[in-house]
Coordinates of C-alpha atoms in Angstrom, one line a residue:
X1 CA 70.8 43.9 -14.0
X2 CA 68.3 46.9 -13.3
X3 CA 66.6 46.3 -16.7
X4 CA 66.1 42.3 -15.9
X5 CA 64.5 43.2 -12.9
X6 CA 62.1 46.3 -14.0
X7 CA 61.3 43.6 -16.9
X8 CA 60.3 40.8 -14.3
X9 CA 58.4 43.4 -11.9
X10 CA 56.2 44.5 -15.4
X11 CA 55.4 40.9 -16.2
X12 CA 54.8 39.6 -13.1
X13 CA 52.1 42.8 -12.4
X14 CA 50.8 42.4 -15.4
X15 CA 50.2 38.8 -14.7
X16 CA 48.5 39.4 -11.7
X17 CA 46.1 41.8 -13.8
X18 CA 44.9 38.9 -16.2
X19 CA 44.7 36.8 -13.4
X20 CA 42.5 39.0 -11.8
X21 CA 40.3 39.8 -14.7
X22 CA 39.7 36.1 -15.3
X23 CA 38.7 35.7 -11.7
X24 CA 35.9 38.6 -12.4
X25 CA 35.4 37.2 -15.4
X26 CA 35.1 33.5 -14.2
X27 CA 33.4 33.9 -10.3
X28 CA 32.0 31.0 -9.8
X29 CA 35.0 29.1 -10.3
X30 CA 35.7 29.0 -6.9
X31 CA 33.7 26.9 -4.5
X32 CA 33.7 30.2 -1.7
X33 CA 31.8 31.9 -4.1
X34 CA 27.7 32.3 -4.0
X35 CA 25.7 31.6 -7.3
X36 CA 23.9 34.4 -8.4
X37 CA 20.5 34.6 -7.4
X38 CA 18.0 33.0 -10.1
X39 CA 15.0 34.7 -11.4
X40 CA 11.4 33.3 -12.1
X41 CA 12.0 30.9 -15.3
X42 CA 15.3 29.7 -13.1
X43 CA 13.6 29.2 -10.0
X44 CA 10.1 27.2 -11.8
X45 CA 12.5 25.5 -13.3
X46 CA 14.9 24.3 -10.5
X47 CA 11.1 23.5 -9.0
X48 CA 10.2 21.5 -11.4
X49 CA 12.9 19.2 -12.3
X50 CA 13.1 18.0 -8.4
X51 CA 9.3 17.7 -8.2
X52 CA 9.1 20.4 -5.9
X53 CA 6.0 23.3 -5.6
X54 CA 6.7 26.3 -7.5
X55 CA 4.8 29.8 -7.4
X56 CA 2.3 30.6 -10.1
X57 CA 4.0 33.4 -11.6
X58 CA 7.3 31.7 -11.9
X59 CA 5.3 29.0 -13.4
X60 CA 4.2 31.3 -15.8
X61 CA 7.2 32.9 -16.7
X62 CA 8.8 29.3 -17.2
X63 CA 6.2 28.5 -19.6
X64 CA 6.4 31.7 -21.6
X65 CA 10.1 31.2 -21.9
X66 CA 9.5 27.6 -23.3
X67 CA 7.0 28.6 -25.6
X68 CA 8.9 31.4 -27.0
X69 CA 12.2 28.8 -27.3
X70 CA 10.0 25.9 -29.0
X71 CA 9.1 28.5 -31.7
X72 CA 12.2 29.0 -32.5
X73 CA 13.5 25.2 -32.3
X74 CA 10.6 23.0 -32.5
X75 CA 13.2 19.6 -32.6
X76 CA 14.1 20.6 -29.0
X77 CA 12.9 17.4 -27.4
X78 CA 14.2 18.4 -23.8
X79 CA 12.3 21.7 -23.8
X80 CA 9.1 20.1 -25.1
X81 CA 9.7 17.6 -21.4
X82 CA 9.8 21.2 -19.1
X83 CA 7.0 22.9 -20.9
X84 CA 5.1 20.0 -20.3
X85 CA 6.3 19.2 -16.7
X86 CA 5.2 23.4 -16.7
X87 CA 1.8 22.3 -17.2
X88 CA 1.1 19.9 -15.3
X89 CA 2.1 22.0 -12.0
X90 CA 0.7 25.0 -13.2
X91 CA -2.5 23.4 -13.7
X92 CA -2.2 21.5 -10.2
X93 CA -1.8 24.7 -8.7
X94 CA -4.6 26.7 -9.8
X95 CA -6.8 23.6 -10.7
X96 CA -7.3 24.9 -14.3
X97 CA -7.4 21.5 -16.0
X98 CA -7.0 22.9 -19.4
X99 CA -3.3 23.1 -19.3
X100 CA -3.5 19.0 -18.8
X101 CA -4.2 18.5 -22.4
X102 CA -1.3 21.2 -23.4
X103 CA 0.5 19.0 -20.7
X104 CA 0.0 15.4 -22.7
X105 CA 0.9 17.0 -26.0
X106 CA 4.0 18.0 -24.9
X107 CA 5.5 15.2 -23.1
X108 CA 4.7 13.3 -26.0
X109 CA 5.8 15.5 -28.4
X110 CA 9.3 14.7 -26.7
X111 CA 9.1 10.7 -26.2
X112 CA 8.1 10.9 -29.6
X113 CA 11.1 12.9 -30.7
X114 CA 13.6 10.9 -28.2
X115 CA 11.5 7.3 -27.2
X116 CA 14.7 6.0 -25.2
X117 CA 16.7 7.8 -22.7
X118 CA 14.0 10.5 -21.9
X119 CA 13.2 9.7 -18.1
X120 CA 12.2 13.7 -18.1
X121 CA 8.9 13.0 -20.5
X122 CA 8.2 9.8 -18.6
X123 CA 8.2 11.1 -15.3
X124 CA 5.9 14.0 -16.3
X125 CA 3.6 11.8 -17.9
X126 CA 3.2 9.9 -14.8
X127 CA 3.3 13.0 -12.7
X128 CA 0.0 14.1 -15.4
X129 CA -1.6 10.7 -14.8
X130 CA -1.6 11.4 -11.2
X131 CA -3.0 14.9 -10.8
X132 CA -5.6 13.0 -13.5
X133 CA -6.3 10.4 -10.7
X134 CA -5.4 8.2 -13.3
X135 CA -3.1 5.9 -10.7
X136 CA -2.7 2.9 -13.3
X137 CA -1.6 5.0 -16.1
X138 CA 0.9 6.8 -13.5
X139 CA 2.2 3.1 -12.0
X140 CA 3.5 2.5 -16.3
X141 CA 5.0 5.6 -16.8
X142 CA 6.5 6.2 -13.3
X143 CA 8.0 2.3 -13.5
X144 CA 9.5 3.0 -16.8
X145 CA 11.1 5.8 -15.4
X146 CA 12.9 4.4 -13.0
X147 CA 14.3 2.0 -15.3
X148 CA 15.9 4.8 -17.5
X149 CA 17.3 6.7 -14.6
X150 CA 17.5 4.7 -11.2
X151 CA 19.1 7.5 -9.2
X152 CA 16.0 10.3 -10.2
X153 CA 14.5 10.5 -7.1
X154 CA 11.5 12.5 -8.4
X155 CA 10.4 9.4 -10.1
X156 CA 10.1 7.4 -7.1
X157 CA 8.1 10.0 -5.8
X158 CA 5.4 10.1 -8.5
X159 CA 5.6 5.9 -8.0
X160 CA 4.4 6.7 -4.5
X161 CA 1.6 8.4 -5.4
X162 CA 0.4 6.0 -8.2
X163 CA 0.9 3.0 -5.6
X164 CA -1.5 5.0 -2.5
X165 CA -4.0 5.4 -5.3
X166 CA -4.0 1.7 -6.6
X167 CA -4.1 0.9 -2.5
X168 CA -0.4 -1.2 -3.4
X169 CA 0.8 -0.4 0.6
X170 CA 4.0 -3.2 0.2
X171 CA 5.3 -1.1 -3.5
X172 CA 4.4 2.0 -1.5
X173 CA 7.1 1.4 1.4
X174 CA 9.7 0.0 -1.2
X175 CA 9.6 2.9 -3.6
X176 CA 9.7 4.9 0.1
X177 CA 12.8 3.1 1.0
X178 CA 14.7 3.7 -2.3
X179 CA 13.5 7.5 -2.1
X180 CA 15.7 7.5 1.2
X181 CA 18.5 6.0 -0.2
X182 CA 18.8 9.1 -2.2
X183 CA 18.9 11.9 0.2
X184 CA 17.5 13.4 3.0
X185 CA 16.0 16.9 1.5
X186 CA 12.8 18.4 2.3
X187 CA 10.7 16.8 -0.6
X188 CA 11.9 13.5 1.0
X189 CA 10.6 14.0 4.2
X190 CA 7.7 15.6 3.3
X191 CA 6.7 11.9 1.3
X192 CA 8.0 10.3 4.2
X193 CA 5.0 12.2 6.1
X194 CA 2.6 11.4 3.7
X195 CA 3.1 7.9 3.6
X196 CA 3.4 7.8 7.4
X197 CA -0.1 9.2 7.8
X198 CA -1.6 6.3 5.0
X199 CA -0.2 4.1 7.5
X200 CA -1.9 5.9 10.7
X201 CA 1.9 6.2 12.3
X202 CA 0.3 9.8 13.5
X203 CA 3.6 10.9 15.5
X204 CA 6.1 9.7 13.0
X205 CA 4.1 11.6 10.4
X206 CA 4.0 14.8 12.0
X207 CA 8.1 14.8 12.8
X208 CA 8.9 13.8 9.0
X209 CA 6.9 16.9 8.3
X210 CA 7.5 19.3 10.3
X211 CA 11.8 18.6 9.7
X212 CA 10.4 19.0 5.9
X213 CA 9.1 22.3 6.6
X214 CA 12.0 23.7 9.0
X215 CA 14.2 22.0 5.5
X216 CA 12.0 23.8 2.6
X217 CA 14.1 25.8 0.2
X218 CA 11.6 28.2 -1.1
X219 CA 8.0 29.6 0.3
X220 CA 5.7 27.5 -2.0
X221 CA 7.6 24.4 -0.5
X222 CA 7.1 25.5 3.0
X223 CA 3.6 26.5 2.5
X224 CA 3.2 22.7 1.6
X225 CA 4.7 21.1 4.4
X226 CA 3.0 22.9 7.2
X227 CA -0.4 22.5 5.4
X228 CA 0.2 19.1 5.8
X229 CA 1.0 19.3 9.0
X230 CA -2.1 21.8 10.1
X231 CA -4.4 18.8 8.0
X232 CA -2.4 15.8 10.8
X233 CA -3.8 18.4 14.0
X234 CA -7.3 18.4 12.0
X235 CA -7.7 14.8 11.4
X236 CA -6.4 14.0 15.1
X237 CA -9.5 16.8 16.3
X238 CA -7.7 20.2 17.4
X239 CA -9.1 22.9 14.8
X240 CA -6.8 25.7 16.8
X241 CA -3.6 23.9 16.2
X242 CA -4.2 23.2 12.6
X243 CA -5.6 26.5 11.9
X244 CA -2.5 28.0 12.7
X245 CA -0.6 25.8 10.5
X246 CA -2.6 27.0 7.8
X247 CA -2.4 30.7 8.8
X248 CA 1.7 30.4 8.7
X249 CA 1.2 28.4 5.0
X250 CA -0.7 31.2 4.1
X251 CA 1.8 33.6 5.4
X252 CA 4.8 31.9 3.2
X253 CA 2.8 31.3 0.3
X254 CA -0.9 33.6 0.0
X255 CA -1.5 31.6 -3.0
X256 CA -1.8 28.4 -1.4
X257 CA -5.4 27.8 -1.6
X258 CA -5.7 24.2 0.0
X259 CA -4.6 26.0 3.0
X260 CA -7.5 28.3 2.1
X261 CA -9.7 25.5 2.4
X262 CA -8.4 24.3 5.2
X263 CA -9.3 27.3 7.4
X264 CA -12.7 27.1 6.4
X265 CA -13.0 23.8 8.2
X266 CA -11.1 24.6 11.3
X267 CA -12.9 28.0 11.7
X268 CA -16.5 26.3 11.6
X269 CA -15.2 23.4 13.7
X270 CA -14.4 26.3 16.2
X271 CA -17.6 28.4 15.8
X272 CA -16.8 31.3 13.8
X273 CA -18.6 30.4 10.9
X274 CA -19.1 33.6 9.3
X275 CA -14.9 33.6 8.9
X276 CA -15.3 29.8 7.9
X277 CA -17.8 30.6 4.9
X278 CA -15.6 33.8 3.3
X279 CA -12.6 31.0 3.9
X280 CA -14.2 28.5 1.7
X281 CA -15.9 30.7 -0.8
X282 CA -12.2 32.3 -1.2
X283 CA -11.1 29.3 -1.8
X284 CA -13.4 27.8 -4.6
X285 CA -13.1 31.4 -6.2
X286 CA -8.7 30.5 -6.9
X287 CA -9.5 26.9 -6.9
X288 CA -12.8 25.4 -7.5
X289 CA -11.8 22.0 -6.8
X290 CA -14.9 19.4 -6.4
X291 CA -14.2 18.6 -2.5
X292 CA -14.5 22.4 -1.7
X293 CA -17.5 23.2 -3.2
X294 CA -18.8 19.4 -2.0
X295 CA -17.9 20.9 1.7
X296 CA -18.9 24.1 1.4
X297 CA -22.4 22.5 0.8
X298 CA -22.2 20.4 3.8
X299 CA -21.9 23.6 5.5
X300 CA -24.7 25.4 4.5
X301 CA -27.0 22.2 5.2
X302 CA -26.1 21.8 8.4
X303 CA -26.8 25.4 8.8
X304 CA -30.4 24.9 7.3
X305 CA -29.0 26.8 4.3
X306 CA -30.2 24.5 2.2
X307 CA -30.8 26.9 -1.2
X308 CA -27.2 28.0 -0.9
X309 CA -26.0 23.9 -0.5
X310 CA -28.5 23.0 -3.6
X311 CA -26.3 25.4 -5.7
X312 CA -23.0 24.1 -4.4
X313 CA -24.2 20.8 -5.0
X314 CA -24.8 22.6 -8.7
X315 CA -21.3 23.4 -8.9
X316 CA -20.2 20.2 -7.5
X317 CA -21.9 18.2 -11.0
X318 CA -20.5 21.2 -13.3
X319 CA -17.2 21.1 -11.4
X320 CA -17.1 17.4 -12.2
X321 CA -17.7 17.4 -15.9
X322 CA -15.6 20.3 -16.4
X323 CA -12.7 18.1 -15.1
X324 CA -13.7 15.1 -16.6
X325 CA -13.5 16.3 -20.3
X326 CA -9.8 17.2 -19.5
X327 CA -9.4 13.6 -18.1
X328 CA -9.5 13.9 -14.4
X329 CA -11.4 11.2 -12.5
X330 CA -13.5 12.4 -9.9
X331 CA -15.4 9.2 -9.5
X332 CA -15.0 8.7 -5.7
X333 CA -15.9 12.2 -4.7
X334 CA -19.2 12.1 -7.0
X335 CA -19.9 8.2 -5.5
X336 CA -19.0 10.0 -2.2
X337 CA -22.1 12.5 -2.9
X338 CA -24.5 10.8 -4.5
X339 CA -24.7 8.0 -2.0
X340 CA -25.3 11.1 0.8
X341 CA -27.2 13.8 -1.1
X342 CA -28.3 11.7 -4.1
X343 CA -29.0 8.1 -6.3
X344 CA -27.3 5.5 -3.5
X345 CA -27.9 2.9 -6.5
X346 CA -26.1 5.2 -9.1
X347 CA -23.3 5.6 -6.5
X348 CA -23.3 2.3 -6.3
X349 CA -22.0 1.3 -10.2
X350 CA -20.2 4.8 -10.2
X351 CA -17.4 3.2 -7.3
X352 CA -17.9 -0.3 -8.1
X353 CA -16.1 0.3 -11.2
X354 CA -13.6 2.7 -9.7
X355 CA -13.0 0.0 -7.0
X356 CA -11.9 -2.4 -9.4
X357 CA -9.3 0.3 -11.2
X358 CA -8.2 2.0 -7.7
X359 CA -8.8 -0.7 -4.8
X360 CA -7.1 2.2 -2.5
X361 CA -8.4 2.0 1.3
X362 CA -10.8 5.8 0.4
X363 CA -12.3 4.2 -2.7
X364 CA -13.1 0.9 -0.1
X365 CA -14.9 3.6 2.2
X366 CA -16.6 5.0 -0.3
X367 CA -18.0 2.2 -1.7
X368 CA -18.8 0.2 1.4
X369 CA -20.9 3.1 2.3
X370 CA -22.9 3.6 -1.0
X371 CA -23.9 -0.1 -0.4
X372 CA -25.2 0.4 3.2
X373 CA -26.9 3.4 1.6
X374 CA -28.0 1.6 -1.2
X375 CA -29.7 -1.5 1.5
X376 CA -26.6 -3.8 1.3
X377 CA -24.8 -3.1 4.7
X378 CA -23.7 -6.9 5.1
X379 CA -21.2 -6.2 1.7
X380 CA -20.6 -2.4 2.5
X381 CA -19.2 -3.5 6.2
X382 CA -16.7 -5.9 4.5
X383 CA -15.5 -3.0 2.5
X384 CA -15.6 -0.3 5.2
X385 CA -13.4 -2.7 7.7
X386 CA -10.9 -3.9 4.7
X387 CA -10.7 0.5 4.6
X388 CA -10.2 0.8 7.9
X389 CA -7.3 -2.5 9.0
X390 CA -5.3 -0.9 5.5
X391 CA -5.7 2.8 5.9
X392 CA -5.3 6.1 7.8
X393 CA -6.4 6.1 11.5
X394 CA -10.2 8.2 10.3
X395 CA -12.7 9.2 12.3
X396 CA -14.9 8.8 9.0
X397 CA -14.1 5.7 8.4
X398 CA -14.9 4.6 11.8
X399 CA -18.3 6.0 12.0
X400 CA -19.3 4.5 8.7
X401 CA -18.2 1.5 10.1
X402 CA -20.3 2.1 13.5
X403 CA -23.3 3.3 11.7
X404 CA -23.5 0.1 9.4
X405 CA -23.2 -1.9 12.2
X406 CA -26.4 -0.2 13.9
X407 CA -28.3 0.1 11.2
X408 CA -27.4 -3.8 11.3
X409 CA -28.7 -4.0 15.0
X410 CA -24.7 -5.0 16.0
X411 CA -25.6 -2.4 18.9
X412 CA -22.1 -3.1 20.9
X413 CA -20.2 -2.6 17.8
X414 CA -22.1 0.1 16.8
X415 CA -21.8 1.8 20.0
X416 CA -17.7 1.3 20.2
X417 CA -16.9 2.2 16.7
X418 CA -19.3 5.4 16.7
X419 CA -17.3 6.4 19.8
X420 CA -14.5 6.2 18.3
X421 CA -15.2 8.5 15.4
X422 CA -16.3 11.1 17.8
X423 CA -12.8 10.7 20.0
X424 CA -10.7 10.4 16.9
X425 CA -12.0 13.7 15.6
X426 CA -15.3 15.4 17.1
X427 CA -15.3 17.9 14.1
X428 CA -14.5 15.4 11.4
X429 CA -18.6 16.5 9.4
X430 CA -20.6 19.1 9.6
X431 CA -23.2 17.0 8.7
X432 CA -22.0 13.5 9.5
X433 CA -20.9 14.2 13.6
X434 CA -24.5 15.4 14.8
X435 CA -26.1 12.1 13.2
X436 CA -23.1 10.4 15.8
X437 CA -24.1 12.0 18.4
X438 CA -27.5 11.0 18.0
X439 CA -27.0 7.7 17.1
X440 CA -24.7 7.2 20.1
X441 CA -27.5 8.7 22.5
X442 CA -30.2 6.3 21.2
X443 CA -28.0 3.3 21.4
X444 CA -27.4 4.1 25.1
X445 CA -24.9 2.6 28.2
X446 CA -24.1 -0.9 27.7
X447 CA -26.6 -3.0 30.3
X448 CA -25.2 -2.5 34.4
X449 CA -23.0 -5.7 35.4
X450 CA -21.9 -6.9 32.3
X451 CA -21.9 -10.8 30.9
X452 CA -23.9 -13.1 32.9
X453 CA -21.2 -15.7 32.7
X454 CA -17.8 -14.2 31.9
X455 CA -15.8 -17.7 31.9
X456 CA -16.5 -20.8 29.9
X457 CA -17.8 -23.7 32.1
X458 CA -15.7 -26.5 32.8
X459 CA -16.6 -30.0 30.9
X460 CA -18.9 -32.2 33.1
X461 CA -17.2 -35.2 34.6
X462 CA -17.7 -38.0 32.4
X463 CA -18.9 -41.6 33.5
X464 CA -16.6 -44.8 32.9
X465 CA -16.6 -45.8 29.2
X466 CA -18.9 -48.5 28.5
X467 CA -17.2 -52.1 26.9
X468 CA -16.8 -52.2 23.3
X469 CA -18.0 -55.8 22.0
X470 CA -15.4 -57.8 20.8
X471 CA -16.9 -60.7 20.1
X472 CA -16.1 -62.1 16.3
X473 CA -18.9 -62.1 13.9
X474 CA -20.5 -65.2 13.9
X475 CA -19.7 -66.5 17.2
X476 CA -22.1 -67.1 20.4
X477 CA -22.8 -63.7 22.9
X478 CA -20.7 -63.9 25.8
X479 CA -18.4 -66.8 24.5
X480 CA -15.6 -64.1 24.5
X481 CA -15.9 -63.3 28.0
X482 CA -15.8 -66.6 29.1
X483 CA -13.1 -67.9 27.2
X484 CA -10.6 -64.2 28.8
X485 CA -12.3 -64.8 32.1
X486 CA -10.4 -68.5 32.3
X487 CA -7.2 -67.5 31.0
X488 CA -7.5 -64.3 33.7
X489 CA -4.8 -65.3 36.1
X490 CA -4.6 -62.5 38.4
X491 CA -7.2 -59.9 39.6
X492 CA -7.5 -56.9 37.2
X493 CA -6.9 -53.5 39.2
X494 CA -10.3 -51.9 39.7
X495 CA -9.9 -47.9 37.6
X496 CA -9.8 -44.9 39.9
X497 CA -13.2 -43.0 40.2
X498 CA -12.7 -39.8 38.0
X499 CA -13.4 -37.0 41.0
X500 CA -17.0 -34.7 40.9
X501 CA -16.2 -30.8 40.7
X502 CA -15.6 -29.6 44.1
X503 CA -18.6 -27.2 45.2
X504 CA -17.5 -22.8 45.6
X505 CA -17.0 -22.5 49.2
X506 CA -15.9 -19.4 51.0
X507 CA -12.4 -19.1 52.6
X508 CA -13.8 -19.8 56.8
X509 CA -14.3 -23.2 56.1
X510 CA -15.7 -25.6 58.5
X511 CA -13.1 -27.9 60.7
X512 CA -12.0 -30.5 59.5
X513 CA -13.6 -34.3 60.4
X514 CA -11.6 -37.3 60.3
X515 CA -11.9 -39.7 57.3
X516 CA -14.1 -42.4 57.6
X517 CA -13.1 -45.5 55.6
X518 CA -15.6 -46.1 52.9
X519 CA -16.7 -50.0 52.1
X520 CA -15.2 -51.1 48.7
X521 CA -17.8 -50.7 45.9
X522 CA -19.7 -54.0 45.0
X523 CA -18.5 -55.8 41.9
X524 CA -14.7 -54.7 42.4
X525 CA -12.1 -56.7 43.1
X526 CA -9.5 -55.5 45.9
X527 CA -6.2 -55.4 45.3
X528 CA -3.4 -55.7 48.2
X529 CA -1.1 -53.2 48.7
X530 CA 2.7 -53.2 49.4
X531 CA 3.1 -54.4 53.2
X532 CA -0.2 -55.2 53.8

C-alpha cells in the first residue's frame, strides 16, 4: 500500500515538472501572458502591413532583413510585397525618391510571381502611385485590392487618398464609411480627420485627430497625428497653438520633418524669424521636398532677400526634375509657382493638363489662378469658386477668389471675399497677406447708407382691359354689338374700380371726415341692391 502511494506521489511530481517546463517552454500560450517586445525589423514591419508610420531606422533594418532573405529565396513572392511596401515608406519618409523605382520592381516582382490572391502587392502599388501623385494609377490598384481582400482596411485607406487627389468627394465618404466599419484604431481616426478637414467640418476634424493621437501605438504614429492637428490651428490662424503641436510631434518623433516645416511657418507668422529660417532650412536639409524650398523662398522675398529666394526658387526647378525622373508629379506645385514668380502662360498648359487627370478642389485653385495671372479672370473665377463650394474652408482660396474679382472691378465681392481670407487665416502668405491688406485698404468702406431702394416696388395699378374684337371676318364693324346689345336682357354689373396705391402717411393721422356719396360714373349702368 506504501509502495502504490510513493509510486503515485513520483508521478504525479514528475508530472507537474513537464507541465511546468512546457509552460516555460510554451509562454504565450496563455492569454495573461505579454508578447515579447519586438525589435526594429518586427516593429517596421507590424508598421507597414497596417499602413501605419514607421521610424527610419526600423525601416531600414526591415529592408536589410528582406534583402538579405530574397537572396537566399528569390521565389518568395510575399517578401518581394514587404520589401517593396519598405520602400515606398522609407522613401515617403525621408523624401529620397530613389527607393520608388526599387519600390515598383518589387511589388511587381510579386504580382508577377502570384497575379491572384496578392492584395499585399496591390495595395503597395497603389500606396506607390499615391506618394507618386499618380491618383489615377492609385484609384486601379487600390480598387483591385479591395476586391481580393474586402476586410484589409489599409486598402480603403490608400482608396481615400487616390479619391481626394481625383477630387471624387461622394467615393471619398464611402471608402470612409467602410474604413469604419472595420475598427476604430488610431490610423482610422486619424483618416477620419483628414477627410473631415477636405470637407471644412474644422471641429469634427480636430476631435477625430486628436482621439487618434491620445490612440497612437508607437512615437512615429503620434508624431503624425498631432502634426495634423498643429496644421488644423495654422489653417484656422493661431501660429502659438499649432506651433506647439509641432513642438510635441517633434518631441515623439525628432525625425519628423513636416513638423520641421511646420515650425518654420508658425515661428515667422509670430515674428521670430531668425528661429523660422534655421526651422525651414533644417528641414529642406532631411527633406527637400518642393513646397519647402517653394516657401522658404516666399520667405526671403517678403524679407527683400531676394538673392537667397532666386536660389530657392533654383532648388525648387532641380527639386522638381529630380522627382520627376523617379515618377512623382509635381505639376501643381510648379503651376503654383510659375503663375506667381514665373511664365503665367506656361502655368497655364502645365495645370490645364493636370486638371483634366486630377480635377481635385487644389488643382481647381491652382489653375483658376494661373488664368487670372495669365489675363483670363472670367474662366479662373469659375475654377477658383468650383475650389472653394468643394474644398477645405482656405483662406487662400478665398483671397484668390477676392482678388480675381477686383482685378475684375466686382469691388463688393472683392472686398467680402478678401476679408475673409484675412479672418480665416491672417498669416496664411508671407507674400500673398500684405498684397490683402493692401488691396482691402484701396477698395475701401462700402458707401454710408447703403442701397438706395432696398425693396422691389410694387406693380403699377393697371387700367381696365380694353375689348377684344369679336366680330367674324368678313362681317360689317359693329354688327356684333348690335346684334348682343338686343338679346341683352338685363343690365350688366358695372366692374369694381381696381384701388390707386394708398400714399406713406405717418401714424398721427388727420381726423377722420365723413364720406361723401360720389355721383355714379357716366356711361355705367346702376344696379339695385338687396332692399333697396
Amino acid at each position: 500500500m506504501r509502495s502504490s502511494v510513493r509510486r503515485a506521489l513520483i508521478v504525479s511530481v514528475a508530472g507537474s515538472v513537464v507541465l511546468g517546463a512546457a509552460y516555460v517552454l510554451v509562454p504565450l500560450g496563455r492569454g495573461d501572458a505579454s508578447p515579447p517586445a519586438l525589435g526594429p525589423v518586427g516593429r517596421a514591419r507590424v508598421a507597414v502591413a497596417a499602413g501605419r508610420p514607421a521610424a527610419p531606422a526600423d525601416l531600414a533594418a526591415l529592408i536589410g532583413d528582406r534583402e538579405a532573405h530574397l537572396r537566399a529565396h528569390p521565389g518568395d513572392e510575399h517578401s518581394w510585397a514587404v520589401l517593396g511596401s519598405a520602400y515606398v515608406a522609407r522613401g515617403a519618409r525621408t523624401a529620397d525618391v530613389a527607393y520608388y523605382p526599387k519600390a515598383e520592381q518589387a511589388l511587381r516582382t510579386s504580382l508577377t510571381a502570384r497575379p491572384e490572391g496578392n492584395p499585399e502587392a496591390l495595395t503597395g502599388l497603389a500606396a506607390l502611385a499615391n506618394v507618386r501623385h499618380d491618383f489615377r494609377a492609385a484609384r486601379m490598384w487600390g480598387e483591385q485590392a479591395v476586391r481580393q481582400a474586402p476586410k484589409r482596411w489599409v486598402a480603403h485607406s490608400a482608396l481615400i487618398d487616390a479619391y481626394t487627389g481625383l477630387g471624387d468627394a461622394k467615393k471619398v465618404g464611402k471608402a470612409l464609411e467602410s474604413l469604419k466599419k472595420l475598427g476604430s484604431r488610431s490610423a482610422v481616426k486619424a483618416r477620419a480627420g483628414q477627410v473631415y478637414r477636405d470637407r471644412g467640418w474644422r471641429e469634427d476634424a480636430n476631435a477625430a485627430l486628436t482621439d487618434a493621437a491620445a490612440l497612437a501605438e508607437t512615437p512615429a504614429e503620434k508624431a503624425a497625428c498631432l502634426h495634423r492637428v498643429g496644421e488644423l490651428a495654422w489653417e484656422r490662424g493661431e501660429p502659438a497653438v499649432a506651433l506647439r503641436h509641432y513642438d510635441a510631434a517633434l518631441a515623439s518623433d525628432p525625425e519628423h520633418h513636416a513638423s520641421l516645416a511646420g515650425r518654420g511657418r508658425a515661428l515667422a507668422a509670430l515674428g521670430r524669424t531668425s528661429e523660422a529660417l534655421h526651422a525651414y532650412r533644417s528641414a529642406l536639409t532631411r527633406q527637400p521636398l518642393p513646397e519647402y524650398a517653394l516657401e522658404l523662398g516666399e520667405l526671403y522675398e517678403a524679407l527683400k532677400l531676394r538673392p537667397a529666394a532666386r536660389a530657392q526658387y533654383d532648388v525648387l526647378r532641380a527639386r522638381v526634375r529630380e522627382e520627376s525622373a523617379a515618377g512623382v508629379n509635381n505639376e501643381r506645385v510648379l503651376g503654383l509657382f510659375e503663375a506667381d514668380h514665373g511664365d503665367p502662360e506656361a502655368a497655364v498648359e502645365r495645370l490645364e493638363a493636370e486638371y483634366k487627370r486630377h480635377g481635385s478642389p487644389e488643382t481647381a485653385d491652382a489653375l483658376g489662378w494661373a488664368l487670372h495671372r495669365s489675363g483670363e479672370g472670367e474662366k479662373g473665377l469659375k475654377l477658383v469658386t468650383k475650389a472653394i463650394e468643394k474644398g477645405p474652408r482656405s483662406a487662400l482660396f478665398a483671397y484668390h477668389r477676392g482678388e480675381i474679382e477686383r482685378q475684375l472691378g466686382r469691388y463688393g465681392a472683392a472686398r467680402r471675399h478678401i476679408g475673409e481670407a484675412l479672418r480665416v487665416n491672417p498669416y496664411f502668405s508671407p507674400l500673398a497677406v500684405p498684397r490683402a491688406k493692401r488691396a482691402l485698404a484701396a477698395l475701401g468702406e462700402p458707401p454710408e447708407g447703403g442701397p438706395e431702394q432696398v425693396y422691389e416696388p410694387a406693380p403699377a395699378a393697371q387700367g381696365p382691359e380694353r375689348p377684344r374684337r369679336t366680330e367674324p371676318r368678313g362681317s360689317k364693324p359693329g354688327s356684333a354689338q348690335r346684334q348682343s346689345s338686343r338679346r341683352r336682357t338685363t343690365p350688366r354689373q358695372a366692374a369694381p374700380r381696381q384701388a390707386a396705391p394708398r400714399p406713406w402717411t405717418s401714424r398721427r393721422a388727420a381726423p377722420s371726415s365723413p364720406r361723401r356719396s360720389s355721383p355714379a360714373a357716366p356711361g355705367r349702368v346702376r344696379t339695385a341692391s338687396p332692399g333697396s
